[in-house]
Short mmCIF file of N, CA, C and O in Angstrom, two decimals:
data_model
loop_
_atom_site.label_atom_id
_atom_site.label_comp_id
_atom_site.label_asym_id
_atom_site.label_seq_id
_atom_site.Cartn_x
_atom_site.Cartn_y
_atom_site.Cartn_z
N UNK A 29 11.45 -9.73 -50.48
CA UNK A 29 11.71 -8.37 -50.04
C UNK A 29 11.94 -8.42 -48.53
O UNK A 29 11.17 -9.05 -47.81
N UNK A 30 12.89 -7.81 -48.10
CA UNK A 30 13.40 -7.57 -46.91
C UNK A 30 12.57 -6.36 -45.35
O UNK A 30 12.26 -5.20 -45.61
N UNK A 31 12.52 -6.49 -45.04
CA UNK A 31 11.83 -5.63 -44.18
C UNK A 31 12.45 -4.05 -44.42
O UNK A 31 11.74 -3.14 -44.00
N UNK A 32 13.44 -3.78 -44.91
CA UNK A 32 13.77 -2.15 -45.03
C UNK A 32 13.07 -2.12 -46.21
O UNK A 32 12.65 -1.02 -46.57
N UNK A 33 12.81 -3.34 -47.07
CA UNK A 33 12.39 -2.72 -48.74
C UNK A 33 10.47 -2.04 -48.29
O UNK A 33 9.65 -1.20 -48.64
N UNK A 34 10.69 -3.25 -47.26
CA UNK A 34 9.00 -2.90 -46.73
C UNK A 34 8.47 -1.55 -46.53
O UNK A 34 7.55 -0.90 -47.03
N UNK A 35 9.60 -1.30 -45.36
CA UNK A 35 9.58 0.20 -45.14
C UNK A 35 9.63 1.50 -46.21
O UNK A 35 9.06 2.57 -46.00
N UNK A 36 10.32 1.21 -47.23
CA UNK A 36 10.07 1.34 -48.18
C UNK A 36 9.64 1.85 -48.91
O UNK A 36 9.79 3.06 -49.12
N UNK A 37 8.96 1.10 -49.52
CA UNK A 37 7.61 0.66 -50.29
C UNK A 37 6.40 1.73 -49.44
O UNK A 37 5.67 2.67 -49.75
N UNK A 38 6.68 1.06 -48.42
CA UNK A 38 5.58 1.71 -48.00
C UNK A 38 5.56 3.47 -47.37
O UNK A 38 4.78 3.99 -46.58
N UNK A 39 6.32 3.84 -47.84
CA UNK A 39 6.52 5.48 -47.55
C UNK A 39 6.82 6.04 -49.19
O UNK A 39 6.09 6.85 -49.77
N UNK A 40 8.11 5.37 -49.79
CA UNK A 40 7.87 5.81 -51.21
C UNK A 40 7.02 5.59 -51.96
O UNK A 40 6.89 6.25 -52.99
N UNK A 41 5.82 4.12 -51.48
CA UNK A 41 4.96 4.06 -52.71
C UNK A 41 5.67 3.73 -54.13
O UNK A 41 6.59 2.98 -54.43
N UNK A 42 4.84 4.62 -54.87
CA UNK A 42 5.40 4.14 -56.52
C UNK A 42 6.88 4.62 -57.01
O UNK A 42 7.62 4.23 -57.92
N UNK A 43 6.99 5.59 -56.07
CA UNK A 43 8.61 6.13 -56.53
C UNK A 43 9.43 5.10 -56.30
O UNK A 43 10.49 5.17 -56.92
N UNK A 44 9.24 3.74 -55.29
CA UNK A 44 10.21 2.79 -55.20
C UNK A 44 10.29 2.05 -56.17
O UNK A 44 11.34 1.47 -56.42
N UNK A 45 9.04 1.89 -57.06
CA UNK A 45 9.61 1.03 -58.07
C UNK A 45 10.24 1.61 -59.35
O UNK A 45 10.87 0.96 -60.18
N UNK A 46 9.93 3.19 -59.38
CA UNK A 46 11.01 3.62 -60.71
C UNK A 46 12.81 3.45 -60.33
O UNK A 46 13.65 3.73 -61.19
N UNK A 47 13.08 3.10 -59.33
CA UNK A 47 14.23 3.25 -58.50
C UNK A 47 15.05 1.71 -59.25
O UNK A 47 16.16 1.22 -59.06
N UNK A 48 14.16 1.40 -59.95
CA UNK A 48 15.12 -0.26 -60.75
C UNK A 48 16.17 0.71 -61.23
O UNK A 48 16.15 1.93 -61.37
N UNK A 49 17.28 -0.43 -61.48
CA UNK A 49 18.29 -0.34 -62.64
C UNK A 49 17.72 0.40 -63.51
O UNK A 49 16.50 0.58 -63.62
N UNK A 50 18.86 1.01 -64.38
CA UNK A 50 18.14 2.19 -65.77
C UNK A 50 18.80 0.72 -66.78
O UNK A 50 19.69 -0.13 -66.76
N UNK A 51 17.72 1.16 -67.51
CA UNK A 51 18.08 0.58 -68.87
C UNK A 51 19.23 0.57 -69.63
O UNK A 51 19.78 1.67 -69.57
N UNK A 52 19.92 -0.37 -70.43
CA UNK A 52 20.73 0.84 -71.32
C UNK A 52 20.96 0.36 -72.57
O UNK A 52 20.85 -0.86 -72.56
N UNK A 53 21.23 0.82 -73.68
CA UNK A 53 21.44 0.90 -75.12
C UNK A 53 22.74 0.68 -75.42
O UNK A 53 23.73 1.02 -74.78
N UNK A 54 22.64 -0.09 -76.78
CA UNK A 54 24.54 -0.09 -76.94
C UNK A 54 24.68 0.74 -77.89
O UNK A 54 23.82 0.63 -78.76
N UNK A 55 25.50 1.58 -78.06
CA UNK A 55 26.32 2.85 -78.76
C UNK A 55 27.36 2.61 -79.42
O UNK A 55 28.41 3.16 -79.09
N UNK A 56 27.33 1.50 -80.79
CA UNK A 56 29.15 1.38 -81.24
C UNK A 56 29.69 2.27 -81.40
O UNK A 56 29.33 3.17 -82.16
N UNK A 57 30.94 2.26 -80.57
CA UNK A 57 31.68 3.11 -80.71
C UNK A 57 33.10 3.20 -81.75
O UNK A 57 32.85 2.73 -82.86
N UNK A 58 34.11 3.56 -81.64
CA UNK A 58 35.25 3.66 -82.88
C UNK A 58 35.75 2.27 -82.40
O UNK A 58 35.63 2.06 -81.19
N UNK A 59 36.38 1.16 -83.27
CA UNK A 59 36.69 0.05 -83.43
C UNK A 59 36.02 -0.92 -83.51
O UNK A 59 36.70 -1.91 -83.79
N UNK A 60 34.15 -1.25 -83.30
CA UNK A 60 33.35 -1.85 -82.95
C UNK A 60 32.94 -1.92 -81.67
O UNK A 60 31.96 -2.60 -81.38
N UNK A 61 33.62 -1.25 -80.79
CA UNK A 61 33.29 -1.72 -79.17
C UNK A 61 32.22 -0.61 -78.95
O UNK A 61 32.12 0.57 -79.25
N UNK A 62 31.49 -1.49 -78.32
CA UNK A 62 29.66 -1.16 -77.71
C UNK A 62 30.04 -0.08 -76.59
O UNK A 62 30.99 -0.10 -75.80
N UNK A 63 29.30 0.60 -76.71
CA UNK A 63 29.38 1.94 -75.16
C UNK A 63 27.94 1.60 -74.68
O UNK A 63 26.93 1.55 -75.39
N UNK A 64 28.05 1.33 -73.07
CA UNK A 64 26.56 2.01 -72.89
C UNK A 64 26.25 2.87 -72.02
O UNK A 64 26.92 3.30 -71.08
N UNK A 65 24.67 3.25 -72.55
CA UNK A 65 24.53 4.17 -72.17
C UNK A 65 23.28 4.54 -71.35
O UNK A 65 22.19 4.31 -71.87
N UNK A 66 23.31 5.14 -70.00
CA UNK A 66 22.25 5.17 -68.96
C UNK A 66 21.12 6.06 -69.78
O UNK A 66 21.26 7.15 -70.34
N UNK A 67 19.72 5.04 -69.63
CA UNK A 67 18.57 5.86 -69.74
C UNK A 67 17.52 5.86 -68.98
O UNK A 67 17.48 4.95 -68.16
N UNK A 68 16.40 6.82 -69.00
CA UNK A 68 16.00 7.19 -68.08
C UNK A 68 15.92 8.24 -67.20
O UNK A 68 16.95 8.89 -67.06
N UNK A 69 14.76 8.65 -66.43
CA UNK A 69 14.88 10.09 -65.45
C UNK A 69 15.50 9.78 -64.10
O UNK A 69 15.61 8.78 -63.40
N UNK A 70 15.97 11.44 -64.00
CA UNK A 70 16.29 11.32 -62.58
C UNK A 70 15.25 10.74 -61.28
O UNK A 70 14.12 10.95 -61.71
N UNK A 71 15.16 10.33 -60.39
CA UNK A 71 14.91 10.08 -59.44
C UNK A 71 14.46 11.42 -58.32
O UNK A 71 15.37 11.93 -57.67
N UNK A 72 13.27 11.83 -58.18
CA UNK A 72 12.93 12.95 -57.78
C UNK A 72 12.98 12.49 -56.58
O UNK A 72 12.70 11.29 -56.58
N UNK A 73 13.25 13.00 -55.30
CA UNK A 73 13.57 13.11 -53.53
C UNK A 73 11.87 12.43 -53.39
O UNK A 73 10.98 12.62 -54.22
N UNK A 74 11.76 11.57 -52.05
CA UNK A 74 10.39 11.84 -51.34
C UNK A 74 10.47 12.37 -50.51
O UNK A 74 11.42 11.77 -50.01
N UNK A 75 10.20 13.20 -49.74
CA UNK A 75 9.79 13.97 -48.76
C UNK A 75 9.29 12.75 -47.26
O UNK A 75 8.36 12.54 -46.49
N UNK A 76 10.48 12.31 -47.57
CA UNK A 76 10.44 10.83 -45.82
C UNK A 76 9.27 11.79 -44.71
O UNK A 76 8.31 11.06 -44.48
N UNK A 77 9.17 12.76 -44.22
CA UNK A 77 9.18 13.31 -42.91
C UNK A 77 7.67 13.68 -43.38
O UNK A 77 6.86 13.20 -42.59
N UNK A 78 7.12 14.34 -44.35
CA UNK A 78 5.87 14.32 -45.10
C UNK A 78 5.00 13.43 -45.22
O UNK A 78 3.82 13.47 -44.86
N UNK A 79 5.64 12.52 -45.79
CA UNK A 79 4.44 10.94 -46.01
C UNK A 79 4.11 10.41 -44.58
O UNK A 79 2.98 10.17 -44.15
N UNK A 80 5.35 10.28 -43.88
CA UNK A 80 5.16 10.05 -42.54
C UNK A 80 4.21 10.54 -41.92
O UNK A 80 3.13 9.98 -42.08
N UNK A 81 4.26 11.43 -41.25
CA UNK A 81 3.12 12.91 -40.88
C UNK A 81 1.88 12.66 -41.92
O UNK A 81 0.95 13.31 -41.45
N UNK A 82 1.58 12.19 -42.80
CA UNK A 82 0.05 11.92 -43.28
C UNK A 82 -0.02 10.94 -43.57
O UNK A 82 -0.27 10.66 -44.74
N UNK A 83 0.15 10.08 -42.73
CA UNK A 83 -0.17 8.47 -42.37
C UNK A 83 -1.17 8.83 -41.17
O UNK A 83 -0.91 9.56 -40.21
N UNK A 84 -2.48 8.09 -41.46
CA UNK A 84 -2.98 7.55 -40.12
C UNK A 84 -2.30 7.43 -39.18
O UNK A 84 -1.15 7.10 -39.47
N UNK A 85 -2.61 7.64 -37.52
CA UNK A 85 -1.90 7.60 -36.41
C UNK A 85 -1.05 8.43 -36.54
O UNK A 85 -0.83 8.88 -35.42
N UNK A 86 -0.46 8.88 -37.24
CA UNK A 86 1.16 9.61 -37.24
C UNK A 86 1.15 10.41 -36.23
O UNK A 86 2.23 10.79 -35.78
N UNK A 87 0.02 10.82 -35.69
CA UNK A 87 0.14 11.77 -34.59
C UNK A 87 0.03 11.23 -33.04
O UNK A 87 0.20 11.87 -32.01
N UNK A 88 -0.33 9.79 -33.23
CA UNK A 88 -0.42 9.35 -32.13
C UNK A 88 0.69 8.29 -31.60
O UNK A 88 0.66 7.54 -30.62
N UNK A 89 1.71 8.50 -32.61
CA UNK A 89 2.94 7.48 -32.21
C UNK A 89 4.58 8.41 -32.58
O UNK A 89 4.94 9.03 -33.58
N UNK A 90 5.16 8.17 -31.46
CA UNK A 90 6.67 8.83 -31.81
C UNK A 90 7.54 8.35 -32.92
O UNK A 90 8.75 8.26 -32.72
N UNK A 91 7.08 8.05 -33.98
CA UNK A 91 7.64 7.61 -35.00
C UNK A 91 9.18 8.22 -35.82
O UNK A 91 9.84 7.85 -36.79
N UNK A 92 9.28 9.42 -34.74
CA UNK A 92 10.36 10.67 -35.26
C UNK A 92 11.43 9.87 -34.74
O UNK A 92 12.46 9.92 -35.41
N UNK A 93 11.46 8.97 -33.50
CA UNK A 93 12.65 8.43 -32.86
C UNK A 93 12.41 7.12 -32.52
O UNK A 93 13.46 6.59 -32.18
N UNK A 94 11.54 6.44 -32.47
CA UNK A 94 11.12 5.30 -32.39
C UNK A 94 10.86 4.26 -33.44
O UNK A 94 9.83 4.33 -34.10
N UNK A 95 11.94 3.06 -33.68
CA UNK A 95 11.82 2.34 -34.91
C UNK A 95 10.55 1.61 -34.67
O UNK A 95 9.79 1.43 -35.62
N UNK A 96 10.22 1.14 -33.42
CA UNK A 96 8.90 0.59 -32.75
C UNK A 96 7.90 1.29 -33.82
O UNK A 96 7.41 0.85 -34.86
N UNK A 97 7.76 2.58 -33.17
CA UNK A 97 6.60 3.02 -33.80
C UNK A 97 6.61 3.49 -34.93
O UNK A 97 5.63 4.20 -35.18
N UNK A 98 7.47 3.36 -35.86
CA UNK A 98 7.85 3.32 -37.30
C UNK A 98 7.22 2.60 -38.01
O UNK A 98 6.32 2.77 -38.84
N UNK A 99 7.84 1.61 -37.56
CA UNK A 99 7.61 -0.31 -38.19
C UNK A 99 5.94 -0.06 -37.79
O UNK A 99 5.33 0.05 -38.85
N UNK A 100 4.96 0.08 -36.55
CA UNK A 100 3.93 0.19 -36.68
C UNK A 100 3.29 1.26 -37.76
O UNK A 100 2.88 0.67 -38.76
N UNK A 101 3.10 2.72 -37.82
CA UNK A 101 2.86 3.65 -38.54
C UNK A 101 2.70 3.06 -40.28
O UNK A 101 1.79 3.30 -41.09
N UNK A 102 4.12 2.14 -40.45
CA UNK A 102 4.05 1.83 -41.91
C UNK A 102 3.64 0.25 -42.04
O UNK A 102 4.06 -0.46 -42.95
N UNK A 103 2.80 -0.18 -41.08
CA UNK A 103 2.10 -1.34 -40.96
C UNK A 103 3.08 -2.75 -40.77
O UNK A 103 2.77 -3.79 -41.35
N UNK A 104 3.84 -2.69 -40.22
CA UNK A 104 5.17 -3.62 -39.79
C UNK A 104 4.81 -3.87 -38.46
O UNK A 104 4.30 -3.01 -37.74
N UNK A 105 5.08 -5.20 -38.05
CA UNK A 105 5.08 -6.07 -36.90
C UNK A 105 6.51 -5.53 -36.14
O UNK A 105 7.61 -5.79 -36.64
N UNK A 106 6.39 -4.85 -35.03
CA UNK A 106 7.39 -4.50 -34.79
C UNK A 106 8.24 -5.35 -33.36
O UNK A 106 8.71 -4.82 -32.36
N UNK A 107 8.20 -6.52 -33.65
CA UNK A 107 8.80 -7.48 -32.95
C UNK A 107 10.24 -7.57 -32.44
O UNK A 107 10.81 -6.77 -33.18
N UNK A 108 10.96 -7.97 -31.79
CA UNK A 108 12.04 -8.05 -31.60
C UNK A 108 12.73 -9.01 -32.65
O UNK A 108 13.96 -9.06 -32.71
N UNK A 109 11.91 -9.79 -33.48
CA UNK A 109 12.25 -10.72 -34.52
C UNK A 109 12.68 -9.76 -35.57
O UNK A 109 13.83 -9.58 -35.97
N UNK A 110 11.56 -9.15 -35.96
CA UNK A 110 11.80 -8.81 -37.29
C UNK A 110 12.45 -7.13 -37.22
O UNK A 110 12.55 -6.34 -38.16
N UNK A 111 12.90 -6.89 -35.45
CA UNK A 111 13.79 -5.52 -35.52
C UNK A 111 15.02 -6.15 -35.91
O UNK A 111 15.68 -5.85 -36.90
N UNK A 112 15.26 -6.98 -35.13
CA UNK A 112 16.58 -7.83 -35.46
C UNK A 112 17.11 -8.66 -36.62
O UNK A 112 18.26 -9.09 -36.76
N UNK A 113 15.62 -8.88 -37.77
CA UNK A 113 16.18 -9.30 -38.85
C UNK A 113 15.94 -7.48 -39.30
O UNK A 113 17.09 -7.19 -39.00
N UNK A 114 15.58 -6.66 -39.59
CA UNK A 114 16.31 -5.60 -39.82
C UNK A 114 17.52 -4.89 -39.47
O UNK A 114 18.16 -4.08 -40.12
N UNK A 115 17.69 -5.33 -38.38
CA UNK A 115 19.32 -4.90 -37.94
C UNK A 115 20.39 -5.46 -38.87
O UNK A 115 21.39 -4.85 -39.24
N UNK A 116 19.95 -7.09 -39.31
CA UNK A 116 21.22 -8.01 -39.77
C UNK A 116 21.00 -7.10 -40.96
O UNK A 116 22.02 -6.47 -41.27
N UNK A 117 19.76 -6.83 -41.83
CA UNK A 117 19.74 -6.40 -43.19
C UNK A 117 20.44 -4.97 -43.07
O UNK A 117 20.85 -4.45 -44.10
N UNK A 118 20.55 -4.53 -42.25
CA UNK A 118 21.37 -2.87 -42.31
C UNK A 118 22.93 -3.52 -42.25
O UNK A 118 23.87 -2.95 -42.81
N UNK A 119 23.10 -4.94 -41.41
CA UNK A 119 24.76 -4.84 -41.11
C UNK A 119 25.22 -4.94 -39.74
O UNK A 119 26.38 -4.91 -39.32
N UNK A 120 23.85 -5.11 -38.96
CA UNK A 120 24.21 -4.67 -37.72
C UNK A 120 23.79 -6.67 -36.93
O UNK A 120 22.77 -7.13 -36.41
N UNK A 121 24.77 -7.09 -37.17
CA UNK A 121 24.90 -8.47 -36.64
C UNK A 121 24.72 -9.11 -34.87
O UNK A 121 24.62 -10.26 -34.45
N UNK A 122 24.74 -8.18 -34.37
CA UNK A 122 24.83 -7.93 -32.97
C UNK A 122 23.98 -7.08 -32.03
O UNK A 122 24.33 -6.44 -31.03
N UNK A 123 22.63 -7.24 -32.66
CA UNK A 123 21.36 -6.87 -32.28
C UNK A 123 20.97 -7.27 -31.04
O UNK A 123 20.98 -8.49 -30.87
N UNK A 124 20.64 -6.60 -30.16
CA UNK A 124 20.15 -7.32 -28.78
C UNK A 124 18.71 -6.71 -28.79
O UNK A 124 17.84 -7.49 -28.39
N UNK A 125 18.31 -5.53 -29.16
CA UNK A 125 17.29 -4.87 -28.81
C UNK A 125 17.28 -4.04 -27.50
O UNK A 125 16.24 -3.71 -26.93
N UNK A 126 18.42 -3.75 -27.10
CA UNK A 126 18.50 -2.31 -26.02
C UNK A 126 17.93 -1.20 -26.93
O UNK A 126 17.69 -1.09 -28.13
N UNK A 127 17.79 -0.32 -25.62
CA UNK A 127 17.31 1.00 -26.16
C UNK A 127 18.23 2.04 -27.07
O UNK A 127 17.76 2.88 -27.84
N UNK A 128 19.78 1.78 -26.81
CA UNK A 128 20.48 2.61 -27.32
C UNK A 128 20.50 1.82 -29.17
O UNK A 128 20.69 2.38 -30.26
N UNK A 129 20.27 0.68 -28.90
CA UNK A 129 20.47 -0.34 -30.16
C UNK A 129 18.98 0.27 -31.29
O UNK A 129 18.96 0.51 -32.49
N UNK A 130 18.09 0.32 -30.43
CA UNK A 130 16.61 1.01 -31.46
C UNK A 130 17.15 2.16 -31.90
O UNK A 130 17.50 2.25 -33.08
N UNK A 131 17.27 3.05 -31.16
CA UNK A 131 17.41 4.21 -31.71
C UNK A 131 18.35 4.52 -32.68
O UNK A 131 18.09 5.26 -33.63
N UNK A 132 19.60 3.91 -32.48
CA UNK A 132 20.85 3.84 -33.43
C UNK A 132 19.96 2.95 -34.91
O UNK A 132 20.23 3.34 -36.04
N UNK A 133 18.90 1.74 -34.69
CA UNK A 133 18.46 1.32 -35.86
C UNK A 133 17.66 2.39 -36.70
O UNK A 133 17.67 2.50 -37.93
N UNK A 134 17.09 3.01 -35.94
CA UNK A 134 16.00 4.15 -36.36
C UNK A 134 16.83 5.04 -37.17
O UNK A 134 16.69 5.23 -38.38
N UNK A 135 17.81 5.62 -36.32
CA UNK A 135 18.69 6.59 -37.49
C UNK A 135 19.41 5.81 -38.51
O UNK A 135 19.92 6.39 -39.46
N UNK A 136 19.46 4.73 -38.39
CA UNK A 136 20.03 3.94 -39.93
C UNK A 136 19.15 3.64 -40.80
O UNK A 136 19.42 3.48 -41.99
N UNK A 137 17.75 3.51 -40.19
CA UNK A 137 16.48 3.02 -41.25
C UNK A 137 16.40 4.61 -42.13
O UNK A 137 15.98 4.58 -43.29
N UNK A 138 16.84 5.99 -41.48
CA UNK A 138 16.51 7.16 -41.67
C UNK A 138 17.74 7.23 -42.83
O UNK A 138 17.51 7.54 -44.00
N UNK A 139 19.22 6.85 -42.28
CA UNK A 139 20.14 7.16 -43.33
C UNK A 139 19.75 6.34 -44.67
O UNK A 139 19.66 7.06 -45.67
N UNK A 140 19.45 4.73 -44.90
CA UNK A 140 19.17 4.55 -46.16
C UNK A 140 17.94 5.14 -46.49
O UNK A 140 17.99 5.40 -47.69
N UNK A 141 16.66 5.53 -45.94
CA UNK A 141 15.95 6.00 -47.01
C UNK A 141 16.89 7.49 -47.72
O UNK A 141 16.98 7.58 -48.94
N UNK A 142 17.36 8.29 -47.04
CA UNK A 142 18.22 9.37 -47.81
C UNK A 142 18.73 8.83 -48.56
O UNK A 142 18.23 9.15 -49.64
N UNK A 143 19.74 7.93 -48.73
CA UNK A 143 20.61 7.03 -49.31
C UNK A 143 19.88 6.21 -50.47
O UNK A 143 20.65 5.80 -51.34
N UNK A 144 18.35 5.87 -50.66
CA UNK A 144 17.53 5.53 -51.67
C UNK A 144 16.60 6.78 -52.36
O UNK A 144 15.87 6.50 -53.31
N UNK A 145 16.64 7.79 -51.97
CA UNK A 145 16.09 9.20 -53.14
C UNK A 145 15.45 9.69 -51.99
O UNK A 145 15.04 10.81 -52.26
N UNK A 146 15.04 9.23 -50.32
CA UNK A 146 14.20 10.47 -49.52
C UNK A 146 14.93 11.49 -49.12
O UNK A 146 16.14 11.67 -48.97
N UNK A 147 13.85 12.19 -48.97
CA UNK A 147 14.50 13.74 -48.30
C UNK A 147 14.30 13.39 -46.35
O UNK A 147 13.24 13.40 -45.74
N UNK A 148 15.15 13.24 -46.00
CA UNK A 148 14.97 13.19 -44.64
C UNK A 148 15.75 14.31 -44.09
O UNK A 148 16.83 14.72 -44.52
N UNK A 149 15.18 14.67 -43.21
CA UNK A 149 15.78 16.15 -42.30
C UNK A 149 17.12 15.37 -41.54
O UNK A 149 17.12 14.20 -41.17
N UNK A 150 18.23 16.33 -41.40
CA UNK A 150 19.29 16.06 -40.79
C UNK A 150 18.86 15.36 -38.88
O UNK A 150 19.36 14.36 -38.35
N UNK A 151 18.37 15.81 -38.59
CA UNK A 151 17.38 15.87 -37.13
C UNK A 151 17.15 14.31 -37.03
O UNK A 151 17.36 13.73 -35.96
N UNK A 152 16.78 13.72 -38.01
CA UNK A 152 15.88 12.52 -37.66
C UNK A 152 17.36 11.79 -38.40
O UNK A 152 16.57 11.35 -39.23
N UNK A 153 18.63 11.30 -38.83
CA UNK A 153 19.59 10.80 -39.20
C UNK A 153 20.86 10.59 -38.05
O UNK A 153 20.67 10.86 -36.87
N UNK A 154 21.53 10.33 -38.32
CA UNK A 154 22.89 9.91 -37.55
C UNK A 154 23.69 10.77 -38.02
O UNK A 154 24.87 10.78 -37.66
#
């Protein structure tokens, strides 16, 4: 697992693991050919900005704009190592760790959790 799955995990909790692949069934259809077919529930939103805010510390670290204090809050080593192997895992190959470079990571750590079932406020995204 990658350091965003970390992040994760550790804000969705158990909703990350209903988030597998759906199952699916084969359905013959007219000629013999198999249909399949998605099963399984929808994927209910987490509330990103919620879990956050009732984490220990949450009040004592800027975690709203700061991937620093993110990666801390959800118990992550927030190193220049492992910001930068999170950068490569978003796509972002050319990580230096400037300030404009965190913050731009922060709103991308913010767009995939939306992008994996959280509810994140427009405010805290890109």
């Amino acid at each position: 697992m990658g350091i965003f799955g970390s992040i994760k995990d550790a804000i969705f909790g158990k909703e990350a693991q209903a988030q597998e692949a759906p199952k699916t069934t084969s359905n013959p259809g007219a000629g013999g050919f198999g249909r399949a077919e998605a099963k399984g529930s929808p994927i209910s939103e987490v509330d990103v900005e919620a879990r956050l805010d009732s984490m220990d510390g949450a009040d004592k670290l800027n975690w709203r704009s700061s991937i620093v204090d993110l990666m801390k809050l959800v118990g992550l080593d927030p190193s220049f190592e492992n910001r930068k192997e999170l950068a490569h895992e978003l796509g972002d190959n050319d990580y230096s760790g400037k300030a404009e470079e965190n913050i731009a990571l922060h709103r991308h750590v913010m767009d995939k959790l939306a992008e994996n079932g959280g509810k994140v406020p427009q405010s805290l995204r890109s």
